[in-house]
């Protein structure tokens, strides 16, 4: 098994947060695609599968990718079920390279994914994301037009492969 390297993940996020890595597709709703690229750059090993509903993989722009590569809910389910992430009740246990997922309306479906790239002076996570590119944004996203008071968060600590 390989070791997840958060610094390598953060370097990739810093390089591509405000543009698109040409090695991957640029999706209109690109947050989870961006985070998957960051996880792969950090050394998380892909899990190939024959169908898009299984594993976590990216083959090529023309060959496709798994739903977990590009859909927040599917990435959450993959990371938890494969034990590649542990969910915590609050963000204080997280470090740079870990993830936060967002359920804007409290519906039970994760709709947005961001990667922690730093901690502020109060040790609160700062995130990077795509769809609407951001760098070192406060993790709560209360300034987002998608935010509602019913918003729920999933705080995921990434583990080694």
PDB file of C-alpha atoms in Angstrom:
ATOM      1  CA  UNK A   1       0.000   0.000   0.000  1.00  0.00           C
ATOM      2  CA  UNK A   2       1.125   3.514  -0.761  1.00  0.00           C
ATOM      3  CA  UNK A   3       1.091   6.506   1.523  1.00  0.00           C
ATOM      4  CA  UNK A   4      -1.164   9.470   0.858  1.00  0.00           C
ATOM      5  CA  UNK A   5       1.032  12.572   0.616  1.00  0.00           C
ATOM      6  CA  UNK A   6      -1.008  15.667   1.497  1.00  0.00           C
ATOM      7  CA  UNK A   7       1.742  18.077   0.430  1.00  0.00           C
ATOM      8  CA  UNK A   8       1.741  16.650  -3.102  1.00  0.00           C
ATOM      9  CA  UNK A   9      -2.061  16.886  -3.151  1.00  0.00           C
ATOM     10  CA  UNK A  10      -1.968  20.528  -2.033  1.00  0.00           C
ATOM     11  CA  UNK A  11       0.664  21.381  -4.657  1.00  0.00           C
ATOM     12  CA  UNK A  12      -1.655  20.050  -7.360  1.00  0.00           C
ATOM     13  CA  UNK A  13      -4.584  22.009  -5.934  1.00  0.00           C
ATOM     14  CA  UNK A  14      -2.509  25.185  -5.820  1.00  0.00           C
ATOM     15  CA  UNK A  15      -1.389  24.749  -9.428  1.00  0.00           C
ATOM     16  CA  UNK A  16      -4.883  24.087 -10.834  1.00  0.00           C
ATOM     17  CA  UNK A  17      -7.450  25.742  -8.522  1.00  0.00           C
ATOM     18  CA  UNK A  18      -8.117  28.587 -10.956  1.00  0.00           C
ATOM     19  CA  UNK A  19      -7.732  26.686 -14.235  1.00  0.00           C
ATOM     20  CA  UNK A  20      -8.031  23.167 -15.620  1.00  0.00           C
ATOM     21  CA  UNK A  21      -5.338  20.518 -15.828  1.00  0.00           C
ATOM     22  CA  UNK A  22      -5.348  19.617 -19.550  1.00  0.00           C
ATOM     23  CA  UNK A  23      -4.815  15.939 -18.698  1.00  0.00           C
ATOM     24  CA  UNK A  24      -8.420  15.772 -17.449  1.00  0.00           C
ATOM     25  CA  UNK A  25     -11.831  16.861 -18.696  1.00  0.00           C
ATOM     26  CA  UNK A  26     -13.183  20.252 -17.596  1.00  0.00           C
ATOM     27  CA  UNK A  27     -16.696  19.512 -16.388  1.00  0.00           C
ATOM     28  CA  UNK A  28     -19.389  22.148 -15.912  1.00  0.00           C
ATOM     29  CA  UNK A  29     -19.851  20.949 -12.324  1.00  0.00           C
ATOM     30  CA  UNK A  30     -16.174  20.265 -11.704  1.00  0.00           C
ATOM     31  CA  UNK A  31     -15.704  20.204  -7.919  1.00  0.00           C
ATOM     32  CA  UNK A  32     -15.366  16.449  -7.415  1.00  0.00           C
ATOM     33  CA  UNK A  33     -13.376  15.951 -10.628  1.00  0.00           C
ATOM     34  CA  UNK A  34     -10.910  18.564  -9.315  1.00  0.00           C
ATOM     35  CA  UNK A  35     -10.729  16.931  -5.862  1.00  0.00           C
ATOM     36  CA  UNK A  36     -10.203  13.489  -7.416  1.00  0.00           C
ATOM     37  CA  UNK A  37      -7.264  14.879  -9.392  1.00  0.00           C
ATOM     38  CA  UNK A  38      -5.875  16.303  -6.147  1.00  0.00           C
ATOM     39  CA  UNK A  39      -6.280  12.954  -4.341  1.00  0.00           C
ATOM     40  CA  UNK A  40      -4.557  11.122  -7.201  1.00  0.00           C
ATOM     41  CA  UNK A  41      -1.690  13.648  -7.199  1.00  0.00           C
ATOM     42  CA  UNK A  42      -1.356  12.975  -3.467  1.00  0.00           C
ATOM     43  CA  UNK A  43      -0.848   9.291  -4.131  1.00  0.00           C
ATOM     44  CA  UNK A  44      -4.303   7.807  -3.554  1.00  0.00           C
ATOM     45  CA  UNK A  45      -4.356   4.725  -5.760  1.00  0.00           C
ATOM     46  CA  UNK A  46      -7.148   4.318  -8.283  1.00  0.00           C
ATOM     47  CA  UNK A  47      -9.497   1.351  -7.996  1.00  0.00           C
ATOM     48  CA  UNK A  48     -10.351   0.266 -11.551  1.00  0.00           C
ATOM     49  CA  UNK A  49     -13.671  -1.381 -12.321  1.00  0.00           C
ATOM     50  CA  UNK A  50     -15.561  -2.431 -15.419  1.00  0.00           C
ATOM     51  CA  UNK A  51     -18.526  -0.160 -14.752  1.00  0.00           C
ATOM     52  CA  UNK A  52     -18.898   3.512 -13.839  1.00  0.00           C
ATOM     53  CA  UNK A  53     -20.820   2.603 -10.652  1.00  0.00           C
ATOM     54  CA  UNK A  54     -17.828   0.818  -9.116  1.00  0.00           C
ATOM     55  CA  UNK A  55     -14.343   1.762  -7.957  1.00  0.00           C
ATOM     56  CA  UNK A  56     -12.672   5.143  -8.247  1.00  0.00           C
ATOM     57  CA  UNK A  57     -10.926   5.641 -11.551  1.00  0.00           C
ATOM     58  CA  UNK A  58     -10.158   7.857 -14.490  1.00  0.00           C
ATOM     59  CA  UNK A  59      -8.991   6.402 -17.806  1.00  0.00           C
ATOM     60  CA  UNK A  60      -8.883   9.173 -20.376  1.00  0.00           C
ATOM     61  CA  UNK A  61     -11.123  11.994 -21.563  1.00  0.00           C
ATOM     62  CA  UNK A  62     -12.608   9.719 -24.235  1.00  0.00           C
ATOM     63  CA  UNK A  63     -12.686   6.523 -22.185  1.00  0.00           C
ATOM     64  CA  UNK A  64     -14.394   7.997 -19.152  1.00  0.00           C
ATOM     65  CA  UNK A  65     -14.343   7.854 -15.391  1.00  0.00           C
ATOM     66  CA  UNK A  66     -16.262   6.365 -12.512  1.00  0.00           C
ATOM     67  CA  UNK A  67     -19.130   8.234 -10.913  1.00  0.00           C
ATOM     68  CA  UNK A  68     -17.034   8.414  -7.735  1.00  0.00           C
ATOM     69  CA  UNK A  69     -14.409  10.376  -9.695  1.00  0.00           C
ATOM     70  CA  UNK A  70     -16.836  13.180 -10.551  1.00  0.00           C
ATOM     71  CA  UNK A  71     -19.919  13.051  -8.285  1.00  0.00           C
ATOM     72  CA  UNK A  72     -19.764  14.198  -4.651  1.00  0.00           C
ATOM     73  CA  UNK A  73     -22.218  11.638  -3.267  1.00  0.00           C
ATOM     74  CA  UNK A  74     -20.470   8.780  -5.074  1.00  0.00           C
ATOM     75  CA  UNK A  75     -16.999   9.919  -3.928  1.00  0.00           C
ATOM     76  CA  UNK A  76     -18.230  10.069  -0.329  1.00  0.00           C
ATOM     77  CA  UNK A  77     -19.675   6.551  -0.549  1.00  0.00           C
ATOM     78  CA  UNK A  78     -16.504   5.184  -2.149  1.00  0.00           C
ATOM     79  CA  UNK A  79     -14.108   6.765   0.365  1.00  0.00           C
ATOM     80  CA  UNK A  80     -16.123   5.604   3.386  1.00  0.00           C
ATOM     81  CA  UNK A  81     -16.893   2.079   2.115  1.00  0.00           C
ATOM     82  CA  UNK A  82     -13.282   1.490   1.008  1.00  0.00           C
ATOM     83  CA  UNK A  83     -11.955   2.798   4.345  1.00  0.00           C
ATOM     84  CA  UNK A  84      -9.858   5.404   2.535  1.00  0.00           C
ATOM     85  CA  UNK A  85     -11.457   8.097   4.659  1.00  0.00           C
ATOM     86  CA  UNK A  86     -12.776   8.413   8.184  1.00  0.00           C
ATOM     87  CA  UNK A  87     -15.590  10.818   8.934  1.00  0.00           C
ATOM     88  CA  UNK A  88     -15.208  13.135  11.922  1.00  0.00           C
ATOM     89  CA  UNK A  89     -17.954  15.097  13.706  1.00  0.00           C
ATOM     90  CA  UNK A  90     -16.213  18.472  13.327  1.00  0.00           C
ATOM     91  CA  UNK A  91     -13.406  19.996  11.269  1.00  0.00           C
ATOM     92  CA  UNK A  92     -10.923  20.289  14.145  1.00  0.00           C
ATOM     93  CA  UNK A  93      -9.553  16.773  13.468  1.00  0.00           C
ATOM     94  CA  UNK A  94      -8.722  17.586   9.846  1.00  0.00           C
ATOM     95  CA  UNK A  95      -5.483  18.719   8.234  1.00  0.00           C
ATOM     96  CA  UNK A  96      -4.418  19.971   4.839  1.00  0.00           C
ATOM     97  CA  UNK A  97      -5.144  17.308   2.220  1.00  0.00           C
ATOM     98  CA  UNK A  98      -8.390  16.174   3.883  1.00  0.00           C
ATOM     99  CA  UNK A  99     -11.857  16.838   2.423  1.00  0.00           C
ATOM    100  CA  UNK A 100     -15.095  18.586   3.286  1.00  0.00           C
ATOM    101  CA  UNK A 101     -18.323  17.704   1.501  1.00  0.00           C
ATOM    102  CA  UNK A 102     -21.423  19.889   1.450  1.00  0.00           C
ATOM    103  CA  UNK A 103     -25.135  19.065   1.514  1.00  0.00           C
ATOM    104  CA  UNK A 104     -26.460  22.566   0.864  1.00  0.00           C
ATOM    105  CA  UNK A 105     -30.116  21.898   1.645  1.00  0.00           C
ATOM    106  CA  UNK A 106     -29.807  19.189   4.301  1.00  0.00           C
ATOM    107  CA  UNK A 107     -31.422  16.689   1.896  1.00  0.00           C
ATOM    108  CA  UNK A 108     -28.972  13.882   2.693  1.00  0.00           C
ATOM    109  CA  UNK A 109     -27.091  14.177  -0.635  1.00  0.00           C
ATOM    110  CA  UNK A 110     -23.569  15.538  -0.857  1.00  0.00           C
ATOM    111  CA  UNK A 111     -23.529  18.167  -3.622  1.00  0.00           C
ATOM    112  CA  UNK A 112     -20.097  19.802  -3.376  1.00  0.00           C
ATOM    113  CA  UNK A 113     -16.555  18.695  -2.519  1.00  0.00           C
ATOM    114  CA  UNK A 114     -13.577  20.812  -1.408  1.00  0.00           C
ATOM    115  CA  UNK A 115     -10.038  19.980  -0.328  1.00  0.00           C
ATOM    116  CA  UNK A 116      -8.395  21.537   2.721  1.00  0.00           C
ATOM    117  CA  UNK A 117      -5.258  23.401   1.652  1.00  0.00           C
ATOM    118  CA  UNK A 118      -4.328  25.200   4.875  1.00  0.00           C
ATOM    119  CA  UNK A 119      -5.499  26.136   8.362  1.00  0.00           C
ATOM    120  CA  UNK A 120      -6.179  29.702   9.474  1.00  0.00           C
ATOM    121  CA  UNK A 121      -4.772  31.328  12.644  1.00  0.00           C
ATOM    122  CA  UNK A 122      -7.578  29.711  14.672  1.00  0.00           C
ATOM    123  CA  UNK A 123      -6.713  26.266  13.189  1.00  0.00           C
ATOM    124  CA  UNK A 124      -9.892  26.255  11.095  1.00  0.00           C
ATOM    125  CA  UNK A 125      -9.672  24.707   7.610  1.00  0.00           C
ATOM    126  CA  UNK A 126      -9.284  26.783   4.468  1.00  0.00           C
ATOM    127  CA  UNK A 127     -10.365  25.044   1.272  1.00  0.00           C
ATOM    128  CA  UNK A 128      -9.855  25.027  -2.476  1.00  0.00           C
ATOM    129  CA  UNK A 129     -12.510  23.947  -4.936  1.00  0.00           C
ATOM    130  CA  UNK A 130     -13.750  24.105  -8.498  1.00  0.00           C
ATOM    131  CA  UNK A 131     -17.127  24.790 -10.116  1.00  0.00           C
ATOM    132  CA  UNK A 132     -16.666  28.303  -8.769  1.00  0.00           C
ATOM    133  CA  UNK A 133     -12.897  28.304  -8.254  1.00  0.00           C
ATOM    134  CA  UNK A 134     -11.649  29.295  -4.822  1.00  0.00           C
ATOM    135  CA  UNK A 135      -8.394  29.148  -2.893  1.00  0.00           C
ATOM    136  CA  UNK A 136      -8.058  29.308   0.899  1.00  0.00           C
ATOM    137  CA  UNK A 137     -11.772  29.952   1.370  1.00  0.00           C
ATOM    138  CA  UNK A 138     -13.187  29.489   4.894  1.00  0.00           C
ATOM    139  CA  UNK A 139     -14.529  25.935   5.093  1.00  0.00           C
ATOM    140  CA  UNK A 140     -18.080  26.873   6.112  1.00  0.00           C
ATOM    141  CA  UNK A 141     -18.894  28.423   2.694  1.00  0.00           C
ATOM    142  CA  UNK A 142     -21.496  30.673   4.312  1.00  0.00           C
ATOM    143  CA  UNK A 143     -20.698  33.312   1.679  1.00  0.00           C
ATOM    144  CA  UNK A 144     -21.704  30.959  -1.167  1.00  0.00           C
ATOM    145  CA  UNK A 145     -24.973  31.487  -3.058  1.00  0.00           C
ATOM    146  CA  UNK A 146     -25.552  27.723  -2.649  1.00  0.00           C
ATOM    147  CA  UNK A 147     -25.368  27.907   1.168  1.00  0.00           C
ATOM    148  CA  UNK A 148     -28.568  27.575   3.196  1.00  0.00           C
ATOM    149  CA  UNK A 149     -29.041  27.458   6.978  1.00  0.00           C
ATOM    150  CA  UNK A 150     -29.870  23.746   6.572  1.00  0.00           C
ATOM    151  CA  UNK A 151     -26.389  23.021   5.167  1.00  0.00           C
ATOM    152  CA  UNK A 152     -24.673  19.899   6.503  1.00  0.00           C
ATOM    153  CA  UNK A 153     -21.015  18.983   6.221  1.00  0.00           C
ATOM    154  CA  UNK A 154     -19.019  15.760   6.015  1.00  0.00           C
ATOM    155  CA  UNK A 155     -15.493  16.115   7.415  1.00  0.00           C
ATOM    156  CA  UNK A 156     -13.308  13.390   5.888  1.00  0.00           C
ATOM    157  CA  UNK A 157      -9.796  12.511   6.949  1.00  0.00           C
ATOM    158  CA  UNK A 158      -8.006  10.782   4.080  1.00  0.00           C
ATOM    159  CA  UNK A 159      -6.119   7.628   4.987  1.00  0.00           C
ATOM    160  CA  UNK A 160      -3.350   5.860   3.105  1.00  0.00           C
ATOM    161  CA  UNK A 161      -4.297   3.334   0.458  1.00  0.00           C
TER     162      UNK A 161
END
